[in-house]
Structure formats: C-alpha cells, structure tokens
Coordinates of C-alpha atoms in Angstrom, one line a residue:
M1 CA -9.0 -27.9 1.8
L2 CA -10.6 -30.6 3.8
A3 CA -13.8 -28.9 4.1
F4 CA -13.7 -28.3 0.7
L5 CA -13.6 -32.2 -0.1
R6 CA -15.8 -33.2 2.1
N7 CA -18.5 -30.8 0.0
R8 CA -21.3 -32.0 -1.8
M9 CA -21.5 -31.1 -5.5
K10 CA -24.8 -29.0 -4.0
V11 CA -22.2 -25.7 -5.1
I12 CA -21.0 -26.9 -8.6
M13 CA -23.9 -24.9 -10.1
I14 CA -23.0 -21.4 -8.9
V15 CA -19.6 -22.8 -9.3
V16 CA -19.8 -23.1 -13.0
A17 CA -22.2 -20.2 -13.6
V18 CA -21.1 -17.3 -11.1
V19 CA -17.3 -18.0 -10.3
F20 CA -16.3 -17.7 -14.3
A21 CA -18.2 -14.7 -14.1
V22 CA -16.8 -13.3 -10.9
S23 CA -13.2 -14.6 -12.8
M24 CA -14.1 -12.6 -15.8
L25 CA -15.2 -9.4 -13.7
Y26 CA -11.7 -9.0 -12.0
G27 CA -10.7 -10.1 -15.8
L28 CA -8.3 -12.6 -14.5
G29 CA -7.4 -14.0 -17.8
Y30 CA -6.0 -17.1 -17.4
V31 CA -8.7 -18.5 -14.8
G32 CA -11.0 -19.8 -17.7
M33 CA -12.0 -23.2 -18.7
K34 CA -11.0 -23.6 -22.3
G35 CA -8.2 -26.2 -22.1
G36 CA -10.1 -28.8 -20.0
A37 CA -8.1 -31.4 -19.1
A38 CA -5.6 -30.6 -21.1
P39 CA -3.2 -27.6 -22.1
G40 CA -5.0 -25.2 -23.8
P41 CA -3.5 -21.7 -25.2
D42 CA -0.4 -21.0 -23.3
Q43 CA -1.9 -18.3 -20.4
Q44 CA -4.6 -21.4 -19.9
R45 CA -1.1 -23.3 -18.1
I46 CA -1.0 -22.8 -15.0
A47 CA 1.0 -25.4 -13.0
K48 CA 2.2 -28.9 -13.3
V49 CA 2.6 -31.3 -10.4
N50 CA 4.4 -34.7 -11.1
G51 CA 4.5 -34.1 -15.1
Q52 CA 0.5 -33.3 -14.8
W53 CA -1.5 -30.1 -15.4
V54 CA -3.6 -28.2 -12.5
N55 CA -6.9 -27.8 -14.2
P56 CA -7.8 -24.6 -14.8
M57 CA -11.1 -24.5 -13.7
R58 CA -10.1 -25.9 -10.5
F59 CA -8.0 -22.5 -10.0
G60 CA -10.6 -20.8 -11.1
Q61 CA -13.4 -21.9 -9.0
L62 CA -10.9 -21.2 -5.8
L63 CA -9.4 -18.0 -6.4
S64 CA -12.7 -17.1 -7.4
R65 CA -14.7 -18.0 -4.2
Y66 CA -12.0 -16.2 -2.9
L67 CA -12.0 -13.0 -4.3
A68 CA -15.5 -12.7 -3.9
N69 CA -15.4 -12.3 -0.3
V70 CA -13.5 -9.4 -1.1
P71 CA -15.9 -6.7 -1.1
G72 CA -15.1 -4.4 -3.7
I73 CA -12.2 -4.7 -5.6
P74 CA -9.3 -6.5 -4.4
D75 CA -5.4 -4.8 -5.3
L76 CA -3.2 -6.4 -6.4
G77 CA -1.5 -7.6 -3.2
T78 CA -4.9 -9.0 -2.4
I79 CA -5.4 -11.0 -6.0
S80 CA -1.4 -12.2 -5.0
F81 CA -1.8 -13.6 -1.6
F82 CA -5.3 -15.1 -2.8
Q83 CA -3.6 -16.6 -6.3
N84 CA -1.2 -18.4 -3.8
L85 CA -3.7 -20.3 -1.8
A86 CA -5.4 -21.5 -4.7
L87 CA -2.8 -22.5 -6.2
N88 CA -1.8 -24.5 -3.6
Q89 CA -5.5 -26.0 -3.1
A90 CA -5.8 -26.5 -6.2
V91 CA -2.7 -28.6 -6.2
D92 CA -3.6 -31.1 -3.4
F93 CA -6.0 -31.4 -5.4
E94 CA -4.9 -32.8 -7.9
L95 CA -2.6 -34.8 -5.5
V96 CA -5.4 -36.5 -3.5
L97 CA -7.3 -36.9 -7.1
A98 CA -4.4 -38.9 -8.2
D99 CA -4.2 -41.0 -5.0
A100 CA -8.2 -41.7 -6.0
K101 CA -7.9 -42.3 -9.2
R102 CA -5.5 -45.2 -7.9
N103 CA -7.7 -46.8 -5.5
V104 CA -11.5 -46.2 -6.6
R105 CA -13.4 -46.2 -9.5
V106 CA -16.7 -43.9 -10.1
G107 CA -19.4 -45.4 -12.4
G108 CA -21.7 -44.1 -15.2
A109 CA -24.6 -44.7 -13.3
D110 CA -22.9 -41.9 -10.0
L111 CA -22.5 -39.6 -12.6
R112 CA -25.6 -39.2 -14.4
K113 CA -26.7 -39.3 -11.0
T114 CA -25.2 -36.4 -9.9
I115 CA -25.4 -34.3 -12.7
D116 CA -28.7 -34.8 -11.7
E117 CA -29.3 -33.8 -8.8
I118 CA -27.5 -30.0 -9.8
M119 CA -29.9 -29.9 -12.9
A120 CA -32.2 -30.3 -10.2
Q121 CA -31.1 -28.2 -7.6
S122 CA -30.7 -25.4 -10.2
G123 CA -34.2 -25.4 -11.3
V124 CA -32.7 -27.1 -14.8
K125 CA -34.7 -30.0 -16.2
E126 CA -33.9 -30.5 -19.6
R127 CA -30.3 -31.4 -20.7
A128 CA -29.7 -29.0 -23.8
Q129 CA -30.4 -26.2 -21.6
F130 CA -28.1 -27.3 -18.8
E131 CA -25.6 -27.6 -21.9
R132 CA -26.4 -23.6 -22.5
L133 CA -25.9 -22.5 -19.2
L134 CA -22.1 -24.0 -19.6
T135 CA -21.6 -23.2 -23.2
Q136 CA -22.6 -19.4 -22.2
Q137 CA -19.9 -20.0 -19.3
G138 CA -17.2 -21.6 -22.1
V139 CA -17.5 -24.8 -21.0
T140 CA -18.2 -27.9 -22.8
W141 CA -20.8 -31.0 -21.3
G142 CA -17.6 -33.2 -21.5
Q143 CA -15.3 -31.1 -19.4
F144 CA -18.2 -30.1 -16.9
E145 CA -18.4 -33.8 -16.6
D146 CA -14.7 -34.4 -16.1
F147 CA -14.7 -32.3 -13.4
I148 CA -18.3 -33.3 -11.6
R149 CA -16.5 -37.2 -11.7
D150 CA -12.8 -36.0 -10.4
E151 CA -15.2 -34.5 -7.7
L152 CA -16.4 -38.2 -6.9
L153 CA -13.2 -40.0 -6.8
V154 CA -12.1 -37.7 -4.4
E155 CA -15.3 -37.9 -2.4
K156 CA -15.5 -41.8 -3.2
R157 CA -11.3 -42.1 -1.6
V158 CA -12.0 -39.7 1.1
Q159 CA -15.3 -41.6 2.5
Q160 CA -12.6 -44.2 2.0
L161 CA -10.2 -43.4 4.4
E162 CA -13.0 -42.5 6.6
S163 CA -14.6 -45.8 6.5
K164 CA -11.3 -47.7 8.4
I165 CA -11.2 -45.1 10.8
T166 CA -13.0 -46.0 14.6
V167 CA -13.2 -44.8 18.1
T168 CA -11.1 -47.0 20.6
P169 CA -11.2 -47.5 24.1
E170 CA -7.8 -45.8 24.5
D171 CA -9.1 -43.2 22.4
L172 CA -11.4 -42.4 25.2
R173 CA -9.8 -42.3 27.8
E174 CA -7.9 -39.1 29.4
V175 CA -5.4 -39.3 31.5
R176 CA -4.1 -36.8 34.7
V177 CA -0.3 -36.9 34.7
R178 CA 2.5 -34.8 36.6
H179 CA 6.0 -34.5 34.6
I180 CA 9.5 -32.7 36.1
L181 CA 11.1 -32.0 32.7
I182 CA 15.3 -30.8 32.3
R183 CA 15.3 -28.7 28.8
T184 CA 18.2 -30.4 26.3
S185 CA 19.9 -27.8 23.8
P186 CA 17.6 -29.4 20.1
T187 CA 21.3 -32.0 18.4
L188 CA 20.8 -33.4 14.5
E189 CA 20.5 -37.1 14.4
G190 CA 22.8 -38.8 14.6
Q191 CA 25.3 -35.9 16.0
A192 CA 26.5 -36.6 19.8
K193 CA 25.3 -35.4 22.7
S194 CA 26.6 -32.4 24.4
K195 CA 27.8 -31.3 27.4
D196 CA 24.5 -29.9 28.1
E197 CA 22.9 -33.1 27.3
E198 CA 24.8 -35.4 29.3
T199 CA 24.3 -33.1 32.7
A200 CA 20.2 -32.6 31.9
K201 CA 20.3 -36.5 31.8
T202 CA 22.4 -37.0 35.1
K203 CA 20.0 -34.2 36.3
I204 CA 16.9 -35.7 35.1
D205 CA 17.9 -39.3 37.3
E206 CA 18.7 -37.6 40.0
I207 CA 15.1 -36.3 40.2
R208 CA 14.1 -39.3 39.3
Q209 CA 16.2 -41.3 42.1
K210 CA 14.4 -39.4 44.8
A211 CA 11.2 -39.3 43.0
V212 CA 10.9 -43.7 43.9
T213 CA 12.2 -43.5 46.6
G214 CA 9.3 -41.2 48.4
S215 CA 10.0 -37.7 48.2
D216 CA 7.3 -35.7 47.1
F217 CA 6.5 -35.1 43.5
A218 CA 5.3 -32.0 43.4
A219 CA 7.7 -30.8 45.3
L220 CA 10.6 -31.5 43.5
A221 CA 8.5 -30.4 40.4
K222 CA 8.1 -27.0 42.0
A223 CA 12.3 -27.0 42.8
G224 CA 13.5 -28.3 40.1
S225 CA 11.4 -28.9 36.6
Q226 CA 12.0 -26.7 33.9
D227 CA 8.3 -26.4 32.3
P228 CA 8.0 -22.8 33.9
G229 CA 3.4 -23.5 32.9
S230 CA 3.4 -26.7 35.4
A231 CA 6.5 -26.4 37.5
V232 CA 4.2 -24.1 39.7
Q233 CA 1.7 -26.4 39.5
G234 CA 4.0 -28.9 41.1
G235 CA 4.2 -30.4 37.4
D236 CA 0.2 -31.0 36.7
L237 CA -0.6 -31.0 33.5
G238 CA -4.2 -31.2 33.9
F239 CA -6.1 -33.9 31.9
F240 CA -5.6 -35.0 28.3
G241 CA -6.5 -37.5 25.5
K242 CA -4.8 -39.4 22.5
G243 CA -3.2 -36.8 20.3
Q244 CA -2.5 -34.1 22.7
M245 CA 1.6 -35.0 24.0
V246 CA 3.9 -35.4 21.3
A247 CA 4.1 -39.2 20.7
E248 CA 7.3 -40.1 23.4
F249 CA 5.6 -38.7 26.1
E250 CA 2.0 -39.6 25.2
K251 CA 3.1 -43.5 25.0
T252 CA 4.6 -43.2 28.4
A253 CA 1.8 -41.4 30.5
Y254 CA -0.9 -43.9 28.7
E255 CA 1.2 -47.0 29.7
L256 CA 1.1 -45.8 33.2
K257 CA -1.0 -46.7 36.5
P258 CA -2.3 -44.3 39.2
G259 CA 0.4 -43.0 42.0
A260 CA 3.8 -44.7 38.9
I261 CA 6.0 -43.0 38.3
S262 CA 8.2 -43.7 34.7
P263 CA 11.9 -44.0 33.3
V264 CA 13.0 -41.2 32.3
V265 CA 11.6 -39.8 28.4
K266 CA 13.1 -38.2 26.1
T267 CA 11.3 -35.7 23.6
Q268 CA 12.2 -32.6 21.6
F269 CA 12.5 -30.6 24.6
G270 CA 14.6 -32.8 27.1
Y271 CA 14.5 -35.5 29.7
H272 CA 11.3 -36.0 31.1
I273 CA 9.8 -38.0 34.3
L274 CA 5.9 -38.8 34.7
K275 CA 4.0 -39.7 37.4
L276 CA 0.7 -40.7 36.5
E277 CA -2.5 -39.0 39.1
E278 CA -5.8 -40.7 37.9
T279 CA -7.2 -41.5 34.1
R280 CA -11.1 -40.4 33.2
L281 CA -13.7 -41.3 30.5
K282 CA -13.2 -38.2 28.3
P283 CA -16.3 -35.7 28.7
P284 CA -18.2 -33.6 25.8
S285 CA -16.6 -30.3 24.6
E286 CA -20.3 -29.1 25.2
K287 CA -22.7 -30.0 27.7
G288 CA -24.5 -32.6 25.9
G289 CA -22.5 -33.9 23.6
D290 CA -21.3 -36.7 21.7
V291 CA -17.8 -37.3 23.2
K292 CA -17.1 -40.9 20.8
K293 CA -18.5 -38.2 17.8
E294 CA -15.5 -35.7 18.2
I295 CA -13.3 -38.0 18.5
L296 CA -14.1 -39.6 15.7
A297 CA -14.5 -36.6 13.5
R298 CA -11.1 -35.3 15.1
K299 CA -9.2 -38.8 14.0
K300 CA -11.4 -38.4 10.2
N301 CA -9.4 -34.8 10.4
D302 CA -6.2 -36.3 11.7
T303 CA -6.4 -39.0 9.0
L304 CA -6.8 -36.9 6.2
S305 CA -4.5 -34.1 7.0
K306 CA -2.1 -37.2 7.1
W307 CA -3.0 -38.0 3.5
R308 CA -2.7 -35.0 2.3
A309 CA 1.0 -33.7 3.7
D310 CA 2.1 -37.2 2.5
L311 CA 1.3 -36.8 -1.1
R312 CA 2.5 -33.1 -0.4
Q313 CA 6.4 -34.1 1.2
N314 CA 7.6 -35.5 -2.1
A315 CA 5.6 -33.6 -5.2
K316 CA 7.0 -31.7 -7.8
V317 CA 4.9 -28.4 -8.1
E318 CA 6.4 -26.3 -11.3
P319 CA 4.2 -23.0 -12.1
V320 CA 4.5 -22.1 -15.7
D321 CA 1.9 -19.1 -15.3
P322 CA 4.4 -15.7 -15.7
V323 CA 2.7 -14.2 -13.3
L324 CA 2.6 -16.7 -10.3
I325 CA 6.2 -17.3 -11.3
A326 CA 7.0 -13.3 -10.7
M327 CA 5.0 -12.8 -7.8
D328 CA 7.1 -15.9 -5.6
Q329 CA 10.1 -14.8 -7.3
R330 CA 9.3 -11.4 -6.0
N331 CA 8.8 -12.5 -2.3
K332 CA 11.9 -14.5 -2.5
G333 CA 13.0 -11.3 -3.4
Q334 CA 14.5 -12.6 -6.6
V335 CA 13.9 -8.7 -8.3
A336 CA 15.8 -9.2 -11.6
E337 CA 14.1 -12.8 -12.1
A338 CA 10.8 -11.4 -11.3
L339 CA 10.9 -8.3 -13.9
K340 CA 13.0 -10.5 -16.9
T341 CA 9.7 -12.8 -16.6
L342 CA 6.7 -10.5 -16.4
Q343 CA 9.1 -8.1 -19.2
D344 CA 9.5 -11.7 -21.7
A345 CA 5.3 -12.8 -20.7
S346 CA 4.0 -9.5 -21.6
K347 CA 5.6 -8.9 -25.2
K348 CA 3.9 -13.0 -26.3
S349 CA 0.5 -12.2 -28.3
S350 CA -2.2 -11.4 -25.9
P351 CA -1.2 -11.3 -22.7
P352 CA -3.6 -11.6 -19.5
P353 CA -3.5 -8.2 -17.9
L354 CA -2.8 -9.0 -15.2
T355 CA 0.8 -9.6 -16.5
H356 CA 0.7 -5.6 -17.9
L357 CA -0.4 -4.5 -14.1
F358 CA 1.8 -6.6 -12.1
L359 CA 4.9 -5.6 -14.8
A360 CA 3.8 -2.3 -14.0
S361 CA 3.3 -2.4 -9.8
L362 CA 6.9 -3.8 -10.2
Y363 CA 8.2 -1.0 -12.6
K364 CA 6.9 1.6 -9.8
D365 CA 8.5 -0.2 -7.0
L366 CA 11.6 0.1 -8.6
G367 CA 11.7 3.3 -9.2
Q368 CA 10.9 3.2 -12.7
V369 CA 8.0 5.7 -12.8
D370 CA 8.2 6.3 -16.9
N371 CA 8.1 2.2 -17.6
A372 CA 5.1 1.4 -15.5
V373 CA 3.5 4.7 -16.8
A374 CA 3.5 3.1 -19.9
T375 CA 2.9 -0.5 -19.4
T376 CA -0.5 0.5 -17.3
E377 CA -1.8 2.3 -20.7
Q378 CA -0.4 -1.2 -22.8
A379 CA -3.4 -2.3 -19.9
I380 CA -5.9 -0.3 -20.0
K381 CA -5.4 -0.3 -24.3
A382 CA -5.4 -4.0 -24.3
R383 CA -8.4 -4.4 -22.2
P384 CA -10.3 -0.7 -22.9
A385 CA -13.4 -2.7 -21.1
D386 CA -12.0 -3.7 -18.1
L387 CA -13.1 -3.6 -14.6
L388 CA -9.9 -4.0 -12.8
V389 CA -7.6 -2.5 -15.5
H390 CA -9.0 0.6 -14.7
Y391 CA -9.6 0.5 -11.1
I392 CA -5.6 -0.1 -11.1
A393 CA -4.8 2.1 -13.4
A394 CA -6.6 4.7 -11.0
R395 CA -4.9 3.6 -8.2
F396 CA -1.8 4.4 -9.7
Y397 CA -2.5 7.4 -11.3
A398 CA -4.1 8.7 -7.9
D399 CA -0.3 8.2 -6.2
L400 CA 1.5 9.7 -9.1
S401 CA -0.7 12.8 -8.3
K402 CA 0.1 12.7 -4.8
D403 CA 3.9 11.3 -4.2
A404 CA 6.2 14.6 -6.0
K405 CA 8.4 12.3 -4.7
L406 CA 7.7 9.2 -6.8
L407 CA 6.8 11.4 -9.4
K408 CA 9.9 13.0 -9.6
T409 CA 11.8 9.9 -10.3
G410 CA 10.0 10.1 -14.2
A411 CA 11.7 11.7 -16.5
L412 CA 9.0 11.5 -19.2
A413 CA 6.2 11.5 -16.1
S414 CA 7.5 14.9 -14.7
Q415 CA 6.9 16.6 -17.5
K416 CA 3.4 16.1 -16.8
P417 CA 1.7 18.1 -14.2
A418 CA 0.1 16.5 -10.8
S419 CA -3.2 17.5 -11.3
Y420 CA -2.6 16.2 -15.0
Y421 CA -2.9 12.3 -13.4
R422 CA -5.4 13.2 -10.9
E423 CA -7.5 14.1 -14.0
Q424 CA -6.8 10.5 -14.8
A425 CA -7.3 8.7 -11.8
I426 CA -10.6 10.6 -11.6
E427 CA -11.5 9.1 -15.2
H428 CA -10.7 5.3 -14.3
F429 CA -12.1 5.4 -11.0
R430 CA -15.4 6.6 -12.8
A431 CA -15.1 4.3 -15.7
A432 CA -14.6 1.5 -12.8
A433 CA -17.4 2.7 -11.4
M434 CA -20.1 2.7 -14.0
L435 CA -18.7 -0.8 -15.4
S436 CA -18.9 -2.2 -11.6
G437 CA -23.1 -1.6 -12.9
D438 CA -26.0 -1.7 -9.9
N439 CA -22.5 -3.4 -7.7
I440 CA -22.8 -1.4 -4.7
N441 CA -19.4 -2.6 -2.9
V442 CA -17.9 -1.4 -5.5
R443 CA -19.7 1.7 -6.1
Q444 CA -18.8 2.7 -2.5
Q445 CA -15.2 2.0 -3.3
M446 CA -15.1 4.2 -6.1
L447 CA -16.8 6.9 -3.8
N448 CA -14.3 6.7 -1.5
E449 CA -11.5 6.8 -3.5
L450 CA -12.6 9.8 -5.8
K451 CA -13.1 11.3 -2.0
G452 CA -9.3 10.9 -1.0
L453 CA -8.5 13.0 -4.6
N454 CA -11.3 15.8 -3.8
A455 CA -13.5 15.2 -6.3
S456 CA -17.1 16.5 -4.8
K457 CA -18.6 16.5 -9.0
E458 CA -18.3 12.7 -9.1
V459 CA -18.4 11.7 -5.9
R460 CA -21.8 13.6 -5.8
E461 CA -22.5 11.9 -9.3
Q462 CA -21.8 8.4 -7.2
E463 CA -23.9 9.4 -4.2
A464 CA -26.6 9.5 -6.8
A465 CA -25.7 6.5 -8.5
I466 CA -25.8 4.6 -5.3
T467 CA -29.4 5.7 -4.1
Q468 CA -30.4 5.3 -7.6
I469 CA -29.5 1.7 -7.1
K470 CA -31.0 1.2 -4.3
K471 CA -34.0 2.1 -5.1
R472 CA -33.9 0.1 -7.9
Q473 CA -33.2 -2.7 -5.6
A474 CA -35.1 -1.9 -2.7
L475 CA -38.6 -2.2 -5.6
A476 CA -37.6 -5.8 -6.7
K477 CA -37.3 -7.0 -3.5
P478 CA -40.5 -9.5 -3.2
K479 CA -43.3 -8.0 -1.0
Q480 CA -43.7 -10.0 2.3

C-alpha cells in the first residue's frame, strides 16, 4: 500500500486501458468503472467505509493488478484471496484520501499537468483521442479526472507528512547493551500483580544489587537471565538503533552512559536490568551506502504505516457486494449464512458470473451436487463467452468425472455416467482455450488440464495451436 501511495502516475494509462480488459477477461462483473464516485447499479457497489462508497475503479485496478500476475486463469480460491486483499487496500486508500481532503488541495493546473504527462507517456496528442480510449473502457472524462485528482491528493498528503520527518543525532547513534531478563506472565491492564510477578521483581532486584556492587554483569546474565538468546552471550544484545526494541527498553538504553547499570525496567516480556557497553555511529547497511538516507527512508515508512493504522483503527467498513460478504462469512465458518447470501444474490437480475460460480462451489463443498450442477449451468447460460466461467465449469465437471463418491451425492447428477462429465469438462476446457486467443499461458494451462483427462485428440489440437501462436509471435517480433 505504501509503495502504491508513492507511485507516480506513469501507470495510470495501463490501469485504464489494460486493467479493465483483464477484469473483463476474468468475468469479474462488478469491477468496472460505471458509477464512478457515486454508486451505480448494485453490482458496482463494493463496500462502504465510514459511510462513503469505495471507488469500484480503484478496487478493480487493485484486483486486476494482482490477477495479472497469476499465470493462466486463477481458481476461485485465488480470486477470493485477492478480492479480500484488494478490498483492504481500496478501503485504506479511501481512508487516506479522506484525510488528504481535510489537509491538502489540488489545483486545476496540477491536474491538467498530470493528465498531459499521462497522454504524452501514452503517445496520445489529442484529448479527443484520449477520451475515445477511455470511452472504449466504459470510463467518462469526468470519472478519469476524479480518479487522477484523488491520486494527486493522496500523493500530496504523503509528501506533506514526509516533509516533517528529519534525522536527528540520536537516530544516527547505535548502542551496545547487555541485559538480564526475568520473565513474567502477561497481565491485563489494571489487574493486580500475581505471585509470579512479585517473585520475578524480587529476583531482578537481588540480581541488580549484585551488579551495582561489583559482580560481573556478564556472569550474572549467564547464570540468571531468562532470555536464552542472549544469556549464553553474557546478556550481550549487540548493537541496535532507534526503533528496534520495545519503547521502554529503548528509552532506558539510550539514557545510560557507558558502563552504567539501569534501574529495573518493566516491559511486556518481564523485568530487565541493562548495562550500556558502548555507543557508535550507525554504519550503512551496504558498503558505500548513505546511512542518513536509510534512516530517513525507514522513518518515513514508519510514519506512513502509523498514519494508515491510526486511520484504520476506528474505521467502519461495510462490504455490500454479496460475493465479498459470503466469502467472509464462509471464512468465519458461517456456511449457512454464506449460502443464503449467495442464493439471494443469484436471484437478482443479471448477477455477475462470480455469484453463480461461488454458489456452485459452496454447493459442491456441502455435498449438494445437483444444485452445484444446476448453478454451474446457469452461469454458462448467462455468460456463454466468458473465459472464467468455462474454466471453472470445466474444473467442476472434471472433478465429477474422477470422483465417484462425489458424483453419487447427486440424485440427478448420478443418473449420468462419469464419462458424460468428462466430455463436458473437455468441451469447456476447449472453449476456455479458444476464448483465450493467443494467450500462451492460458493455452498451456488448458493443455495440462486436457492431459489430466487423457483427452489425446484435444491435447494434440492444443499443442498444434500453441506451436502456431509461437510462430506468429516470432514473426511479429521486430528484427534486431
């Protein structure tokens, strides 16, 4: 997310022209741009955060970026995982955008300059031509401007936060500390000290008394410290810098003078005493590196992480897309609720294909094979030219053809032989291959699936198609 926040607008044209092509390829019906800032049809409504709609364009952008890195066609589990990841990042963006709107402004000149840069990078000279490209993707000029303005607002807010971050002399200093730890059991805030904690405090006080009266600190650590990692080293933790230890421990370490022994310090791990051995300037992580730049980069990252976490802490997130809701319910073990959510959504007018596909998958997992078959057939009928639908249907039919026990759980489905479902699987794998065009990854994926079904004729067909595609691609490559 933070890397995404820092990204300049170089890839926006790819986002618009390619990402949505990917989302259409995978049949993710609700990730288009229609509706823009205001909610459009039901399938465009993804989620609300603090009462505001999550921009479906940004959700689609994030989801499609993830799916574009999946070789071939993703399965439903992969899609579900990336949906949740994309939703979380889209929610984070809406939160930081709302904060940006409260703190910074973007003028018309900045917006025009950025759009001019995007057009130049895309090789487009005229706005009319650019608008036609957007229209082909179902994006209006106003929606595109809003999208870019939001990106600039967040970028400007990030720059504002980062401009306040500096590197202090303390940031450049590292300390080398020995410590002795006596562990305690965790207690809730306000809870009275346990007998165990009282015993631990007495023990650390006794050890500290020995240390300040001349006993060798390293020997005391070896004999009594309950930190196994450092005890064998005489309590030596080596050098560390700011931000590497828990706050109470770090504060005490940086306040000591070389050779001094600290008072008893309480942390989440237990009771400690520390001895400062030496200090030094922090070396760069790589030879010839700039340690100041490294520290500044870390502090910026920490600041942005905290900013995002603080905004997220009290945020009210309300998913409204039925697939997202159902998958969340399923992950929580609320299977009956997930089933009802998808059943209700499937009855609405023209639901996205993922609704039927996830519902069929849930039916299958529940052993309701007849319902799974019927729902899969609904998805195919609704989207006969959808690559993802054919692939998921083929995988389902292949499972039925190979698993006699699964097939028998369907009273109607079991009336047909396993060979029927094998043929159905082959047919839909072939359809997915044809719909993929010259996509070598998808073709190879379908070839492997067909090999698993021992479909020798169709295997040869795909091998020949892949060979022809490779020849065309070789001819299309510019000569060096």
